Short mmCIF file of C-alpha atoms in Angstrom, two decimals:
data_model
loop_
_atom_site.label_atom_id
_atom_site.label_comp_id
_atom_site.label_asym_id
_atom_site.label_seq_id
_atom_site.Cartn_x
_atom_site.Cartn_y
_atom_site.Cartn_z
CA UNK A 1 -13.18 13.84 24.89
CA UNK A 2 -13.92 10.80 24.17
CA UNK A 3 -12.00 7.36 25.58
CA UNK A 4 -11.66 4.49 22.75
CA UNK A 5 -10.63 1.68 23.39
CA UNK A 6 -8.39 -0.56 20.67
CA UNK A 7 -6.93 -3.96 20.05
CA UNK A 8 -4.42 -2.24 17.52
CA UNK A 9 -3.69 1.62 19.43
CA UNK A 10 -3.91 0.67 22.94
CA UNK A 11 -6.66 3.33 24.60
CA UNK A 12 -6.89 6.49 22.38
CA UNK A 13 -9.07 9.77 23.83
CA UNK A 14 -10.38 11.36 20.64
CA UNK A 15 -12.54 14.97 20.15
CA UNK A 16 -16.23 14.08 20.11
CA UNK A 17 -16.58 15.75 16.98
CA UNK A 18 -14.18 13.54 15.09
CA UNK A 19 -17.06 10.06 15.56
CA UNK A 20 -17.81 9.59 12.10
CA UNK A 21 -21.69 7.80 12.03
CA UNK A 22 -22.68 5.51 9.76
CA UNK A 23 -26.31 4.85 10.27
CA UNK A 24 -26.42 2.15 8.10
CA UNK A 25 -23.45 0.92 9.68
CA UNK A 26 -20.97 -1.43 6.84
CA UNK A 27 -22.46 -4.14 5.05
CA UNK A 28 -21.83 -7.15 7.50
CA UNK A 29 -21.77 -4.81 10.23
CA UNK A 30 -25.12 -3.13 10.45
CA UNK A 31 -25.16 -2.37 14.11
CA UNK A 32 -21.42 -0.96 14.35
CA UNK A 33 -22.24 2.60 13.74
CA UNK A 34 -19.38 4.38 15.04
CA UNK A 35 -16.47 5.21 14.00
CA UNK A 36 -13.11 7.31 13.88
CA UNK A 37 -10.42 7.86 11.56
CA UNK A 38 -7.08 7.45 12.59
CA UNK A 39 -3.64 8.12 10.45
CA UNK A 40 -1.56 5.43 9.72
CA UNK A 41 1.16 7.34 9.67
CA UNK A 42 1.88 11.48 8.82
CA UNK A 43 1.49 11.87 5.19
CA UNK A 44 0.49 8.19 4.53
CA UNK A 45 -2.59 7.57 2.37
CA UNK A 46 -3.49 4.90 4.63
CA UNK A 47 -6.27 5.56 7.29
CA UNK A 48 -7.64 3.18 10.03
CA UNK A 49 -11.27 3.21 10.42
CA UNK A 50 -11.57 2.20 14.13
CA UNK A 51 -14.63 1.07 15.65
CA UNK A 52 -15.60 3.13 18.89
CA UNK A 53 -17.21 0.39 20.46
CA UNK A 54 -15.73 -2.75 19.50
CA UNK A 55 -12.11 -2.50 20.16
CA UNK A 56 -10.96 -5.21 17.23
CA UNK A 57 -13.27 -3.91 14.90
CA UNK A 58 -10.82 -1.55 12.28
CA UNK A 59 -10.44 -1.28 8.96
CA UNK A 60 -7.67 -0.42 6.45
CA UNK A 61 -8.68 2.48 4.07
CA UNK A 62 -6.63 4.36 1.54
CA UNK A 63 -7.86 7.61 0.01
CA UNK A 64 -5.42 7.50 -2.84
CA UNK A 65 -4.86 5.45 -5.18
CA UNK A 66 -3.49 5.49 -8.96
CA UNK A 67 -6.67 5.90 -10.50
CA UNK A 68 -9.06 7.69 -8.21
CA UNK A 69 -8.79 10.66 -10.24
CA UNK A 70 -11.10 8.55 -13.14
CA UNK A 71 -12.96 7.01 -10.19
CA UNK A 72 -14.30 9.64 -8.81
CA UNK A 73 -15.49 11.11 -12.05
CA UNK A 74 -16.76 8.08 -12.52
CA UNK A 75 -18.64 8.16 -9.30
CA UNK A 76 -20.25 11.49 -10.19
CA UNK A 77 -21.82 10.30 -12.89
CA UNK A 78 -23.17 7.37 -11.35
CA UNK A 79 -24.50 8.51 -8.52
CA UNK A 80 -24.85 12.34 -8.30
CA UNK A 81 -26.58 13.06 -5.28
CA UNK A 82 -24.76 10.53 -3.47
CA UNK A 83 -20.97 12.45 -4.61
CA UNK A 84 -22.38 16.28 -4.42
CA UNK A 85 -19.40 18.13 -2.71
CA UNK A 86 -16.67 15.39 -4.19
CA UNK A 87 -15.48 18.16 -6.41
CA UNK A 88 -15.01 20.80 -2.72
CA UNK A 89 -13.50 18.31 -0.88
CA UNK A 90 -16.52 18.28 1.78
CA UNK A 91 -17.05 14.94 0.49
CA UNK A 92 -14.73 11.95 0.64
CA UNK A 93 -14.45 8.68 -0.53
CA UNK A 94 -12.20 5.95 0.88
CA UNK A 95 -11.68 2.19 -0.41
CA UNK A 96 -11.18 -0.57 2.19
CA UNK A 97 -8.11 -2.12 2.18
CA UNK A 98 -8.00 -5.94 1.70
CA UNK A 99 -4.42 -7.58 3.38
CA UNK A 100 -4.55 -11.34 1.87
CA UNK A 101 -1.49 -11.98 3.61
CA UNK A 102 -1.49 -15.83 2.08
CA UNK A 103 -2.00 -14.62 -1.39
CA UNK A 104 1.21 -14.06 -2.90
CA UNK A 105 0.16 -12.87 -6.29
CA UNK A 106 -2.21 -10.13 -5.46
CA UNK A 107 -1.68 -9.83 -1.72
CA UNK A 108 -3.39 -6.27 -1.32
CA UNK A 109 -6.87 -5.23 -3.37
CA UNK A 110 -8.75 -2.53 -2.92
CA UNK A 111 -12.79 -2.39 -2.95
CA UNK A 112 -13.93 0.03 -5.33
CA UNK A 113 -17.09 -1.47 -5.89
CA UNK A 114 -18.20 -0.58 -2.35
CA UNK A 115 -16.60 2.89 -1.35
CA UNK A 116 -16.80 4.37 2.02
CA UNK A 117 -18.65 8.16 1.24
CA UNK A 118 -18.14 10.34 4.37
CA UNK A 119 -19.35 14.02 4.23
CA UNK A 120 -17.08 16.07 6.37
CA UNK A 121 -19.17 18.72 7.43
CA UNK A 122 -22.35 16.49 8.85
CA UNK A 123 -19.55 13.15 9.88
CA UNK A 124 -22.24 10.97 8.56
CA UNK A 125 -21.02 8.54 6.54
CA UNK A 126 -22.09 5.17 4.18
CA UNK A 127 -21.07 2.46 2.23
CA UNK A 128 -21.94 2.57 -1.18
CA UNK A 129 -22.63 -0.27 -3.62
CA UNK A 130 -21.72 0.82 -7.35
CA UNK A 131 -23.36 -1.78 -9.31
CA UNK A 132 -23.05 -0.67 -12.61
CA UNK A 133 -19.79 1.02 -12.48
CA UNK A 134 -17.35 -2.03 -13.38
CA UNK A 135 -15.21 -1.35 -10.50
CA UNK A 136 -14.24 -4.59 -8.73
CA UNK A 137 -14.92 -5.15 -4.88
CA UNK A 138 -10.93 -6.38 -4.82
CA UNK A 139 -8.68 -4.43 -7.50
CA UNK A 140 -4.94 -4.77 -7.16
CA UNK A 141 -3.14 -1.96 -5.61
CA UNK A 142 -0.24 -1.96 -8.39
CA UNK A 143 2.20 0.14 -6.28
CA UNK A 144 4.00 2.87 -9.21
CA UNK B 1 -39.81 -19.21 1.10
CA UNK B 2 -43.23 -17.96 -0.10
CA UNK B 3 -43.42 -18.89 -3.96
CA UNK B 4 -45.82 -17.46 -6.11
CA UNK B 5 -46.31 -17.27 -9.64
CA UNK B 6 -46.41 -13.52 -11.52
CA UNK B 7 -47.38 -12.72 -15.31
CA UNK B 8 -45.72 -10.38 -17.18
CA UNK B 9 -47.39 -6.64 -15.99
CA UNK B 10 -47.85 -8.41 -12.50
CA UNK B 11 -46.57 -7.53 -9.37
CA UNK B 12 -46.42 -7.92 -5.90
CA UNK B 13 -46.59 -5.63 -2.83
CA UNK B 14 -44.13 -5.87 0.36
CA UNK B 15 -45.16 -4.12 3.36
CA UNK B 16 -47.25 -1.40 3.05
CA UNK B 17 -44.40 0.97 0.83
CA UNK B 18 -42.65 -1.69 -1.57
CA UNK B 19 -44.00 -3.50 -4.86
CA UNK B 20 -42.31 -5.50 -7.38
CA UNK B 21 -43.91 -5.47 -10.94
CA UNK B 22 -42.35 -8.08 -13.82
CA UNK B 23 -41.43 -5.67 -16.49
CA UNK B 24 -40.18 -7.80 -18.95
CA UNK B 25 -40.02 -11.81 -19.21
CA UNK B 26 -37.14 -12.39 -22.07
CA UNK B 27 -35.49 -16.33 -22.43
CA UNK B 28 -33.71 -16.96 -18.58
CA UNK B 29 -34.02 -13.12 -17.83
CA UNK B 30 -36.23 -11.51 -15.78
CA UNK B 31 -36.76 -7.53 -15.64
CA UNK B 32 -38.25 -6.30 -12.65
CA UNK B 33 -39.07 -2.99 -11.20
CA UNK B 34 -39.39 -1.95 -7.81
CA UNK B 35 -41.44 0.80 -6.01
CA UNK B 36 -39.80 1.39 -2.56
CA UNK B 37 -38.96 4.40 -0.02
CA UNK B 38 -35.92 5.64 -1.05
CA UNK B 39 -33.96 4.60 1.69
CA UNK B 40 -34.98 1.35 1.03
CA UNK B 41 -31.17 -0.15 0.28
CA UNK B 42 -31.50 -2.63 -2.70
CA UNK B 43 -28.95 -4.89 -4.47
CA UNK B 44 -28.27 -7.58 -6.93
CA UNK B 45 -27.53 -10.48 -4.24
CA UNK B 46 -24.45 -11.76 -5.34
CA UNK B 47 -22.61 -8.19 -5.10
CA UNK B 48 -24.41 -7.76 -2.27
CA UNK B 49 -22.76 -10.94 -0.64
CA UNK B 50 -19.57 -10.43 -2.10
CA UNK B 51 -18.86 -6.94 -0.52
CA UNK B 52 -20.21 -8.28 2.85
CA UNK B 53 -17.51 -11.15 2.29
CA UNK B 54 -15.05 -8.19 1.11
CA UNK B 55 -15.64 -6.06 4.77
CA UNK B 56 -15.32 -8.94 7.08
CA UNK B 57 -12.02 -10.34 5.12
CA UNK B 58 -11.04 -6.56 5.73
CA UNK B 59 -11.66 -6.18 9.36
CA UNK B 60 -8.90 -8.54 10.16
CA UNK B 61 -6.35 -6.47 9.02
CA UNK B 62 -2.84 -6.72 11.09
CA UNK B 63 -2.14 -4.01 12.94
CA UNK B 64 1.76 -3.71 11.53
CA UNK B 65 1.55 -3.26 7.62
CA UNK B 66 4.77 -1.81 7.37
CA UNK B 67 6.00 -6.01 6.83
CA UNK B 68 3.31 -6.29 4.04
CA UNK B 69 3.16 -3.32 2.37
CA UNK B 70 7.39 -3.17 2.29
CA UNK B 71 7.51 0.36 2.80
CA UNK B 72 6.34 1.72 -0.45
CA UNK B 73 2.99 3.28 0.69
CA UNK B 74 3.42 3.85 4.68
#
């Protein structure tokens, strides 16, 4: 086991084998490489991506959204060997959460230019840029 | 900066793995191509910037988002 310690959680032990690696780390925060996934809540789509070493360091991620069913064909076809195993689930792709809690009109947007691909099986896991794709880095989360 | 001047067909080498040829020179545009190792990451600046921006707006998220998010997703 492994002992984490949070700003958010308090001190959380977590299985070894749940460290998620980014060995690029995120863009910003190349030498943060580690990471864990924590619930928000049971059945929420909302995940916390917690830093192992830096206790402040977490991020908001949802892995549904209205339209990721389009997205993530879209993501296939724009980069294929990047989003092999999307379709058997040993793939997946999370969008960071952005809380503007001073923006009234769109107070929560979602980046969907730079998805979070983690492959389940290997925990290694990267932050890809779509360039092409005309996803925006902050799309409103319309709530249905 | 190191500024130097490339024809169309020209290019430039980085290291010993990455080159930058000027493909196509058309009004204010400039087409380049680039030869590097493939995990080489390599991005327009301004996206590049902008989801670095995007991430560290992110990691200050509050830890209660039950207030914000008013109890439709949670």
């Amino acid at each position: 086991m492994l002992n984490v310690k949070t700003t958010r959680f308090g001190e959380i032990d977590i299985d070894e084998k749940r460290v998620i690696r980014f060995p690029d780390g995120l863009l910003g925060f190349p030498e943060q490489k580690g990471y864990v996934l924590l619930e928000h809540k049971p059945g929420s789509p909302l995940f916390w991506l917690q830093s192992i070493t830096t206790p402040y360091l977490a991020f908001v991620t949802i892995n549904s959204f209205p339209e990721k069913k389009d997205y993530l064909k879209d993501l296939q076809g724009v980069e294929k060997g990047t989003f092999k195993g999307v379709e058997d689930e040993r793939v997946i792709v999370l969008a960071i959460v952005t809380i503007k809690q001073n923006n009234t009109k769109n107070p929560i947007t979602i980046n969907l230019m730079g998805p979070l691909v983690i492959d389940t099986e290997t925990q290694i896991g990267r932050q890809v840029i779509l360039e092409k794709s005309g996803y925006s880095h902050q799309h409103p989360l319309i709530f249905s | 900066m190191l500024v130097l001047t490339r024809k169309m067909d020209e290019s430039i080498t980085i290291g010993n793995d990455i080159t930058v040829s000027v493909l196509e020179i058309k009004g204010n545009k400039v087409k380049l191509g680039i030869n590097a190792p493939k995990q080489t990451l390599i991005h327009r600046t301004e996206i590049y910037t902008a989801i670095i921006e995007e991430n560290i707006k992110a990691a200050g998220a509050p830890q209660d988002l039950t207030m914000i998010l008013d109890g439709k997703l949670c």
